[in-house]
Amino acid sequence: MSNNAGRPSLIIGLTGGIGSGKSTATQIFQTLGVDVVDADVMARVVVEPGKPALQIIAGHFGPQFLHPDGSLDRAAVRQRVFADPTERQWLETLLHPLIRQEIAQRLRKSASVYAILSSPLLSETGQDALTDRVLLIDAPETQQLERTRLRDGASPEDVAAIMATQWSRSQRQARADDVILNDGDLSQLETRVRAMHQAYTALSTTPRQTE
Ligand code: ADP
């Protein structure tokens, strides 16, 4: 019997609103040697050609939602469900359990002391059930807007529309076990991520209390 069977002893769910600095913080954890599972990547894996979900989606919406090479036209699907809550619900009911399964499988394979699940919709999709703690990358809304504008060239109105579909800052804060405030420059973010990494490393090597 391997004492490393199953999953790492500690799984951290990392989340935050658009432009909060999730991807940047996740990359810093990665450079510190932490295995990361990215929920956005897993969301693409479950609809790859050959996966059952792709057939189901094409059957439901029609073959015009596939590219000529047989892959999913994600932009077309996004547009289709954007203004139609019933279809959006249908798609989420299909995909969310599959994405969770894929994430769980990848997390089980992780070999680092602790692992991170990075997900913009961690709690909204129930993926937080796969984690031991929720780490919020938190930033003032003005900075979310400004960073997204600089990154994507998105207008404040576009970013505000996306933010309106996501949990509010206070909802996220209420759900988080740990918070990294990303309100300074990149070197401050790195210092804060390093401190959190030390805390998680200590936590994951401390034997758990049995109840
Ligand atoms: P998210 O993944 O949460 O949408 P990103 O990590 O992509 O956010 O960050 C959004 C943009 O802001 C990126 O271009 C990133 O380089 C930049 N950024 C993130 N944190 C900081 C910071 N503390 N100082 C300056 N720029 C930052």
PDB file of C-alpha atoms and ligand atoms in Angstrom:
ATOM      1  CA  MET A   1       0.000   0.000   0.000  1.00  0.00           C
ATOM      2  CA  SER A   2       1.356   3.397  -0.931  1.00  0.00           C
ATOM      3  CA  ASN A   3       0.944   6.134   1.620  1.00  0.00           C
ATOM      4  CA  ASN A   4       0.614   8.529  -1.305  1.00  0.00           C
ATOM      5  CA  ALA A   5      -2.446   6.815  -2.743  1.00  0.00           C
ATOM      6  CA  GLY A   6      -5.543   8.877  -3.434  1.00  0.00           C
ATOM      7  CA  ARG A   7      -4.793  12.563  -3.338  1.00  0.00           C
ATOM      8  CA  PRO A   8      -2.464  15.088  -1.732  1.00  0.00           C
ATOM      9  CA  SER A   9      -3.164  15.656   1.952  1.00  0.00           C
ATOM     10  CA  LEU A  10      -4.172  19.253   1.232  1.00  0.00           C
ATOM     11  CA  ILE A  11      -6.047  20.664  -1.765  1.00  0.00           C
ATOM     12  CA  ILE A  12      -6.466  24.407  -2.059  1.00  0.00           C
ATOM     13  CA  GLY A  13      -9.184  25.904  -4.232  1.00  0.00           C
ATOM     14  CA  LEU A  14      -7.895  29.198  -5.647  1.00  0.00           C
ATOM     15  CA  THR A  15     -10.455  31.641  -6.966  1.00  0.00           C
ATOM     16  CA  GLY A  16     -11.217  35.303  -7.557  1.00  0.00           C
ATOM     17  CA  GLY A  17     -13.127  37.640  -9.846  1.00  0.00           C
ATOM     18  CA  ILE A  18     -12.028  38.654 -13.325  1.00  0.00           C
ATOM     19  CA  GLY A  19      -8.805  40.676 -13.235  1.00  0.00           C
ATOM     20  CA  SER A  20      -8.195  39.922  -9.551  1.00  0.00           C
ATOM     21  CA  GLY A  21      -4.861  38.268 -10.364  1.00  0.00           C
ATOM     22  CA  LYS A  22      -5.866  34.573 -10.140  1.00  0.00           C
ATOM     23  CA  SER A  23      -3.803  33.460 -13.120  1.00  0.00           C
ATOM     24  CA  THR A  24      -0.785  35.461 -11.973  1.00  0.00           C
ATOM     25  CA  ALA A  25      -0.987  34.081  -8.413  1.00  0.00           C
ATOM     26  CA  THR A  26      -1.494  30.548  -9.760  1.00  0.00           C
ATOM     27  CA  GLN A  27       1.652  30.874 -11.893  1.00  0.00           C
ATOM     28  CA  ILE A  28       3.668  31.959  -8.858  1.00  0.00           C
ATOM     29  CA  PHE A  29       2.476  28.900  -6.872  1.00  0.00           C
ATOM     30  CA  GLN A  30       3.443  26.767  -9.869  1.00  0.00           C
ATOM     31  CA  THR A  31       6.975  28.169  -9.957  1.00  0.00           C
ATOM     32  CA  LEU A  32       7.214  27.255  -6.258  1.00  0.00           C
ATOM     33  CA  GLY A  33       6.643  23.613  -7.251  1.00  0.00           C
ATOM     34  CA  VAL A  34       2.946  23.252  -6.493  1.00  0.00           C
ATOM     35  CA  ASP A  35       0.915  21.045  -8.853  1.00  0.00           C
ATOM     36  CA  VAL A  36      -1.965  23.013 -10.343  1.00  0.00           C
ATOM     37  CA  VAL A  37      -5.172  21.809 -11.957  1.00  0.00           C
ATOM     38  CA  ASP A  38      -6.805  24.542 -14.028  1.00  0.00           C
ATOM     39  CA  ALA A  39     -10.606  24.260 -14.174  1.00  0.00           C
ATOM     40  CA  ASP A  40     -10.756  26.240 -17.434  1.00  0.00           C
ATOM     41  CA  VAL A  41      -8.441  23.717 -19.095  1.00  0.00           C
ATOM     42  CA  MET A  42     -10.536  20.813 -17.768  1.00  0.00           C
ATOM     43  CA  ALA A  43     -13.676  22.500 -19.152  1.00  0.00           C
ATOM     44  CA  ARG A  44     -12.076  22.252 -22.597  1.00  0.00           C
ATOM     45  CA  VAL A  45     -10.875  18.669 -22.106  1.00  0.00           C
ATOM     46  CA  VAL A  46     -14.396  17.311 -21.469  1.00  0.00           C
ATOM     47  CA  VAL A  47     -15.649  18.561 -24.864  1.00  0.00           C
ATOM     48  CA  GLU A  48     -12.666  17.400 -26.931  1.00  0.00           C
ATOM     49  CA  PRO A  49     -13.418  15.330 -30.057  1.00  0.00           C
ATOM     50  CA  GLY A  50     -14.138  11.745 -29.030  1.00  0.00           C
ATOM     51  CA  LYS A  51     -15.608  12.737 -25.651  1.00  0.00           C
ATOM     52  CA  PRO A  52     -19.301  11.842 -25.141  1.00  0.00           C
ATOM     53  CA  ALA A  53     -20.235  15.416 -24.160  1.00  0.00           C
ATOM     54  CA  LEU A  54     -19.310  16.706 -27.616  1.00  0.00           C
ATOM     55  CA  GLN A  55     -21.801  14.359 -29.308  1.00  0.00           C
ATOM     56  CA  ILE A  56     -24.502  15.282 -26.816  1.00  0.00           C
ATOM     57  CA  ILE A  57     -23.977  19.028 -27.392  1.00  0.00           C
ATOM     58  CA  ALA A  58     -23.957  18.642 -31.193  1.00  0.00           C
ATOM     59  CA  GLY A  59     -27.125  16.529 -30.942  1.00  0.00           C
ATOM     60  CA  HIS A  60     -28.830  19.165 -28.825  1.00  0.00           C
ATOM     61  CA  PHE A  61     -27.792  22.406 -30.563  1.00  0.00           C
ATOM     62  CA  GLY A  62     -27.093  21.033 -34.043  1.00  0.00           C
ATOM     63  CA  PRO A  63     -23.997  20.138 -36.087  1.00  0.00           C
ATOM     64  CA  GLN A  64     -23.458  23.791 -37.011  1.00  0.00           C
ATOM     65  CA  PHE A  65     -21.952  24.186 -33.530  1.00  0.00           C
ATOM     66  CA  LEU A  66     -18.980  22.067 -34.609  1.00  0.00           C
ATOM     67  CA  HIS A  67     -15.974  23.367 -36.543  1.00  0.00           C
ATOM     68  CA  PRO A  68     -15.210  21.572 -39.840  1.00  0.00           C
ATOM     69  CA  ASP A  69     -12.494  19.570 -38.006  1.00  0.00           C
ATOM     70  CA  GLY A  70     -15.131  18.202 -35.593  1.00  0.00           C
ATOM     71  CA  SER A  71     -14.101  20.297 -32.577  1.00  0.00           C
ATOM     72  CA  LEU A  72     -16.618  22.390 -30.640  1.00  0.00           C
ATOM     73  CA  ASP A  73     -17.220  25.966 -31.753  1.00  0.00           C
ATOM     74  CA  ARG A  74     -17.015  27.292 -28.199  1.00  0.00           C
ATOM     75  CA  ALA A  75     -17.662  30.899 -29.213  1.00  0.00           C
ATOM     76  CA  ALA A  76     -20.882  29.905 -31.023  1.00  0.00           C
ATOM     77  CA  VAL A  77     -22.078  27.878 -28.035  1.00  0.00           C
ATOM     78  CA  ARG A  78     -21.244  30.732 -25.650  1.00  0.00           C
ATOM     79  CA  GLN A  79     -23.254  33.102 -27.830  1.00  0.00           C
ATOM     80  CA  ARG A  80     -26.145  30.622 -28.075  1.00  0.00           C
ATOM     81  CA  VAL A  81     -26.537  30.227 -24.301  1.00  0.00           C
ATOM     82  CA  PHE A  82     -25.662  33.810 -23.380  1.00  0.00           C
ATOM     83  CA  ALA A  83     -29.188  35.159 -23.758  1.00  0.00           C
ATOM     84  CA  ASP A  84     -31.024  31.915 -22.980  1.00  0.00           C
ATOM     85  CA  PRO A  85     -30.981  30.869 -19.313  1.00  0.00           C
ATOM     86  CA  THR A  86     -32.767  27.563 -20.020  1.00  0.00           C
ATOM     87  CA  GLU A  87     -30.136  26.470 -22.526  1.00  0.00           C
ATOM     88  CA  ARG A  88     -27.392  27.743 -20.285  1.00  0.00           C
ATOM     89  CA  GLN A  89     -28.793  25.635 -17.448  1.00  0.00           C
ATOM     90  CA  TRP A  90     -28.985  22.597 -19.747  1.00  0.00           C
ATOM     91  CA  LEU A  91     -25.338  22.996 -20.744  1.00  0.00           C
ATOM     92  CA  GLU A  92     -24.162  23.512 -17.170  1.00  0.00           C
ATOM     93  CA  THR A  93     -26.108  20.481 -15.933  1.00  0.00           C
ATOM     94  CA  LEU A  94     -24.322  18.412 -18.570  1.00  0.00           C
ATOM     95  CA  LEU A  95     -20.825  19.814 -18.160  1.00  0.00           C
ATOM     96  CA  HIS A  96     -20.331  20.653 -14.488  1.00  0.00           C
ATOM     97  CA  PRO A  97     -20.337  17.049 -13.194  1.00  0.00           C
ATOM     98  CA  LEU A  98     -18.022  15.985 -16.043  1.00  0.00           C
ATOM     99  CA  ILE A  99     -15.618  18.828 -15.314  1.00  0.00           C
ATOM    100  CA  ARG A 100     -15.641  17.968 -11.589  1.00  0.00           C
ATOM    101  CA  GLN A 101     -14.849  14.322 -12.422  1.00  0.00           C
ATOM    102  CA  GLU A 102     -11.952  15.325 -14.667  1.00  0.00           C
ATOM    103  CA  ILE A 103     -10.607  17.689 -11.985  1.00  0.00           C
ATOM    104  CA  ALA A 104     -10.851  15.006  -9.288  1.00  0.00           C
ATOM    105  CA  GLN A 105      -8.955  12.557 -11.496  1.00  0.00           C
ATOM    106  CA  ARG A 106      -6.131  15.053 -12.124  1.00  0.00           C
ATOM    107  CA  LEU A 107      -5.928  16.026  -8.461  1.00  0.00           C
ATOM    108  CA  ARG A 108      -5.552  12.365  -7.478  1.00  0.00           C
ATOM    109  CA  LYS A 109      -2.470  12.172  -9.705  1.00  0.00           C
ATOM    110  CA  SER A 110      -0.816  15.173  -8.092  1.00  0.00           C
ATOM    111  CA  ALA A 111       2.504  14.449  -6.436  1.00  0.00           C
ATOM    112  CA  SER A 112       3.325  17.772  -4.751  1.00  0.00           C
ATOM    113  CA  VAL A 113       3.054  18.323  -0.991  1.00  0.00           C
ATOM    114  CA  TYR A 114      -0.215  20.101  -1.562  1.00  0.00           C
ATOM    115  CA  ALA A 115      -2.103  20.863  -4.765  1.00  0.00           C
ATOM    116  CA  ILE A 116      -4.097  23.774  -6.131  1.00  0.00           C
ATOM    117  CA  LEU A 117      -7.336  23.774  -8.056  1.00  0.00           C
ATOM    118  CA  SER A 118      -7.491  27.130  -9.835  1.00  0.00           C
ATOM    119  CA  SER A 119     -11.024  28.041 -10.847  1.00  0.00           C
ATOM    120  CA  PRO A 120     -12.840  31.311 -11.555  1.00  0.00           C
ATOM    121  CA  LEU A 121     -16.157  29.640 -10.622  1.00  0.00           C
ATOM    122  CA  LEU A 122     -14.973  27.443  -7.770  1.00  0.00           C
ATOM    123  CA  SER A 123     -17.969  27.789  -5.453  1.00  0.00           C
ATOM    124  CA  GLU A 124     -20.537  28.621  -8.137  1.00  0.00           C
ATOM    125  CA  THR A 125     -19.974  25.210  -9.784  1.00  0.00           C
ATOM    126  CA  GLY A 126     -19.611  23.157  -6.595  1.00  0.00           C
ATOM    127  CA  GLN A 127     -15.945  22.458  -7.352  1.00  0.00           C
ATOM    128  CA  ASP A 128     -15.115  23.692  -3.857  1.00  0.00           C
ATOM    129  CA  ALA A 129     -16.383  20.302  -2.611  1.00  0.00           C
ATOM    130  CA  LEU A 130     -13.139  18.843  -4.014  1.00  0.00           C
ATOM    131  CA  THR A 131     -10.972  21.149  -1.901  1.00  0.00           C
ATOM    132  CA  ASP A 132      -9.985  21.492   1.751  1.00  0.00           C
ATOM    133  CA  ARG A 133      -9.639  25.261   1.815  1.00  0.00           C
ATOM    134  CA  VAL A 134     -10.692  28.159  -0.398  1.00  0.00           C
ATOM    135  CA  LEU A 135      -8.068  30.813  -1.168  1.00  0.00           C
ATOM    136  CA  LEU A 136      -9.432  34.060  -2.548  1.00  0.00           C
ATOM    137  CA  ILE A 137      -7.306  36.366  -4.661  1.00  0.00           C
ATOM    138  CA  ASP A 138      -9.009  39.605  -3.774  1.00  0.00           C
ATOM    139  CA  ALA A 139      -8.734  43.034  -5.363  1.00  0.00           C
ATOM    140  CA  PRO A 140     -10.719  46.267  -5.269  1.00  0.00           C
ATOM    141  CA  GLU A 141     -13.175  46.465  -8.156  1.00  0.00           C
ATOM    142  CA  THR A 142     -11.461  49.521  -9.637  1.00  0.00           C
ATOM    143  CA  GLN A 143      -8.274  47.468  -9.972  1.00  0.00           C
ATOM    144  CA  GLN A 144     -10.166  44.496 -11.471  1.00  0.00           C
ATOM    145  CA  LEU A 145     -11.518  46.852 -14.142  1.00  0.00           C
ATOM    146  CA  GLU A 146      -8.194  48.520 -14.817  1.00  0.00           C
ATOM    147  CA  ARG A 147      -6.147  45.288 -15.006  1.00  0.00           C
ATOM    148  CA  THR A 148      -8.656  43.638 -17.324  1.00  0.00           C
ATOM    149  CA  ARG A 149      -8.673  46.734 -19.516  1.00  0.00           C
ATOM    150  CA  LEU A 150      -4.886  46.647 -19.763  1.00  0.00           C
ATOM    151  CA  ARG A 151      -4.801  42.862 -20.354  1.00  0.00           C
ATOM    152  CA  ASP A 152      -7.661  42.440 -22.858  1.00  0.00           C
ATOM    153  CA  GLY A 153      -8.397  45.963 -24.035  1.00  0.00           C
ATOM    154  CA  ALA A 154     -11.891  45.401 -22.596  1.00  0.00           C
ATOM    155  CA  SER A 155     -14.042  48.468 -21.907  1.00  0.00           C
ATOM    156  CA  PRO A 156     -15.133  49.150 -18.304  1.00  0.00           C
ATOM    157  CA  GLU A 157     -18.729  48.392 -19.425  1.00  0.00           C
ATOM    158  CA  ASP A 158     -17.732  44.947 -20.791  1.00  0.00           C
ATOM    159  CA  VAL A 159     -15.833  44.041 -17.643  1.00  0.00           C
ATOM    160  CA  ALA A 160     -18.642  45.339 -15.420  1.00  0.00           C
ATOM    161  CA  ALA A 161     -21.095  43.122 -17.370  1.00  0.00           C
ATOM    162  CA  ILE A 162     -18.914  40.068 -16.701  1.00  0.00           C
ATOM    163  CA  MET A 163     -18.510  41.048 -13.045  1.00  0.00           C
ATOM    164  CA  ALA A 164     -22.302  41.282 -12.727  1.00  0.00           C
ATOM    165  CA  THR A 165     -22.585  37.565 -13.681  1.00  0.00           C
ATOM    166  CA  GLN A 166     -19.965  36.560 -11.089  1.00  0.00           C
ATOM    167  CA  TRP A 167     -20.212  36.473  -7.321  1.00  0.00           C
ATOM    168  CA  SER A 168     -19.679  39.847  -5.651  1.00  0.00           C
ATOM    169  CA  ARG A 169     -16.508  40.611  -3.778  1.00  0.00           C
ATOM    170  CA  SER A 170     -18.252  40.293  -0.413  1.00  0.00           C
ATOM    171  CA  GLN A 171     -19.840  36.925  -1.360  1.00  0.00           C
ATOM    172  CA  ARG A 172     -16.387  35.607  -2.204  1.00  0.00           C
ATOM    173  CA  GLN A 173     -14.862  37.009   0.975  1.00  0.00           C
ATOM    174  CA  ALA A 174     -17.567  35.322   3.040  1.00  0.00           C
ATOM    175  CA  ARG A 175     -16.802  31.912   1.468  1.00  0.00           C
ATOM    176  CA  ALA A 176     -12.992  32.148   1.649  1.00  0.00           C
ATOM    177  CA  ASP A 177     -10.840  30.474   4.289  1.00  0.00           C
ATOM    178  CA  ASP A 178      -7.773  32.476   3.239  1.00  0.00           C
ATOM    179  CA  VAL A 179      -7.377  35.745   1.368  1.00  0.00           C
ATOM    180  CA  ILE A 180      -4.480  37.251  -0.560  1.00  0.00           C
ATOM    181  CA  LEU A 181      -5.159  40.913  -1.160  1.00  0.00           C
ATOM    182  CA  ASN A 182      -3.715  41.839  -4.562  1.00  0.00           C
ATOM    183  CA  ASP A 183      -3.868  45.607  -4.262  1.00  0.00           C
ATOM    184  CA  GLY A 184      -0.192  46.404  -4.707  1.00  0.00           C
ATOM    185  CA  ASP A 185       2.422  45.743  -7.379  1.00  0.00           C
ATOM    186  CA  LEU A 186       3.510  42.349  -8.693  1.00  0.00           C
ATOM    187  CA  SER A 187       6.395  41.988  -6.236  1.00  0.00           C
ATOM    188  CA  GLN A 188       3.968  42.481  -3.337  1.00  0.00           C
ATOM    189  CA  LEU A 189       1.740  39.773  -4.791  1.00  0.00           C
ATOM    190  CA  GLU A 190       4.722  37.441  -5.027  1.00  0.00           C
ATOM    191  CA  THR A 191       5.680  38.111  -1.380  1.00  0.00           C
ATOM    192  CA  ARG A 192       2.128  37.345  -0.250  1.00  0.00           C
ATOM    193  CA  VAL A 193       1.925  34.158  -2.337  1.00  0.00           C
ATOM    194  CA  ARG A 194       5.256  32.964  -0.915  1.00  0.00           C
ATOM    195  CA  ALA A 195       4.000  33.514   2.648  1.00  0.00           C
ATOM    196  CA  MET A 196       0.812  31.582   1.896  1.00  0.00           C
ATOM    197  CA  HIS A 197       2.883  28.809   0.281  1.00  0.00           C
ATOM    198  CA  GLN A 198       4.885  28.438   3.491  1.00  0.00           C
ATOM    199  CA  ALA A 199       1.709  28.259   5.546  1.00  0.00           C
ATOM    200  CA  TYR A 200       0.190  25.614   3.252  1.00  0.00           C
ATOM    201  CA  THR A 201       3.401  23.590   3.207  1.00  0.00           C
ATOM    202  CA  ALA A 202       3.414  23.591   7.018  1.00  0.00           C
ATOM    203  CA  LEU A 203      -0.264  22.703   7.135  1.00  0.00           C
ATOM    204  CA  SER A 204       0.063  19.818   4.687  1.00  0.00           C
ATOM    205  CA  THR A 205       2.940  18.243   6.594  1.00  0.00           C
ATOM    206  CA  THR A 206       1.158  18.491   9.957  1.00  0.00           C
ATOM    207  CA  PRO A 207      -0.653  15.237  10.733  1.00  0.00           C
ATOM    208  CA  ARG A 208      -4.405  15.757  10.718  1.00  0.00           C
ATOM    209  CA  GLN A 209      -6.402  15.350  13.871  1.00  0.00           C
ATOM    210  CA  THR A 210      -8.723  12.377  13.610  1.00  0.00           C
ATOM    211  CA  GLU A 211     -12.222  13.133  14.728  1.00  0.00           C
TER     212      GLU A 211
HETATM  213  P1  ADP B   1      -7.394  36.892 -13.537  1.00  0.00           P
HETATM  214  O1  ADP B   1      -6.761  35.576 -13.897  1.00  0.00           O
HETATM  215  O2  ADP B   1      -7.910  36.919 -12.122  1.00  0.00           O
HETATM  216  O3  ADP B   1      -8.434  37.368 -14.511  1.00  0.00           O
HETATM  217  P2  ADP B   1      -4.755  37.949 -14.117  1.00  0.00           P
HETATM  218  O4  ADP B   1      -3.856  37.185 -13.219  1.00  0.00           O
HETATM  219  O5  ADP B   1      -4.761  37.583 -15.574  1.00  0.00           O
HETATM  220  O6  ADP B   1      -6.252  38.005 -13.541  1.00  0.00           O
HETATM  221  O7  ADP B   1      -4.396  39.505 -13.951  1.00  0.00           O
HETATM  222  C1  ADP B   1      -5.010  40.466 -14.782  1.00  0.00           C
HETATM  223  C2  ADP B   1      -3.935  41.374 -15.376  1.00  0.00           C
HETATM  224  O8  ADP B   1      -3.403  42.180 -14.332  1.00  0.00           O
HETATM  225  C3  ADP B   1      -2.747  40.615 -15.975  1.00  0.00           C
HETATM  226  O9  ADP B   1      -2.304  41.298 -17.105  1.00  0.00           O
HETATM  227  C4  ADP B   1      -1.707  40.654 -14.854  1.00  0.00           C
HETATM  228  O10 ADP B   1      -0.402  40.627 -15.366  1.00  0.00           O
HETATM  229  C5  ADP B   1      -2.005  41.977 -14.185  1.00  0.00           C
HETATM  230  N1  ADP B   1      -1.754  41.966 -12.738  1.00  0.00           N
HETATM  231  C6  ADP B   1      -2.159  41.079 -11.816  1.00  0.00           C
HETATM  232  N2  ADP B   1      -1.761  41.430 -10.587  1.00  0.00           N
HETATM  233  C7  ADP B   1      -1.079  42.586 -10.713  1.00  0.00           C
HETATM  234  C8  ADP B   1      -0.397  43.449  -9.798  1.00  0.00           C
HETATM  235  N3  ADP B   1      -0.353  43.209  -8.476  1.00  0.00           N
HETATM  236  N4  ADP B   1       0.202  44.541 -10.308  1.00  0.00           N
HETATM  237  C9  ADP B   1       0.153  44.810 -11.620  1.00  0.00           C
HETATM  238  N5  ADP B   1      -0.459  44.046 -12.538  1.00  0.00           N
HETATM  239  C10 ADP B   1      -1.068  42.946 -12.104  1.00  0.00           C
END
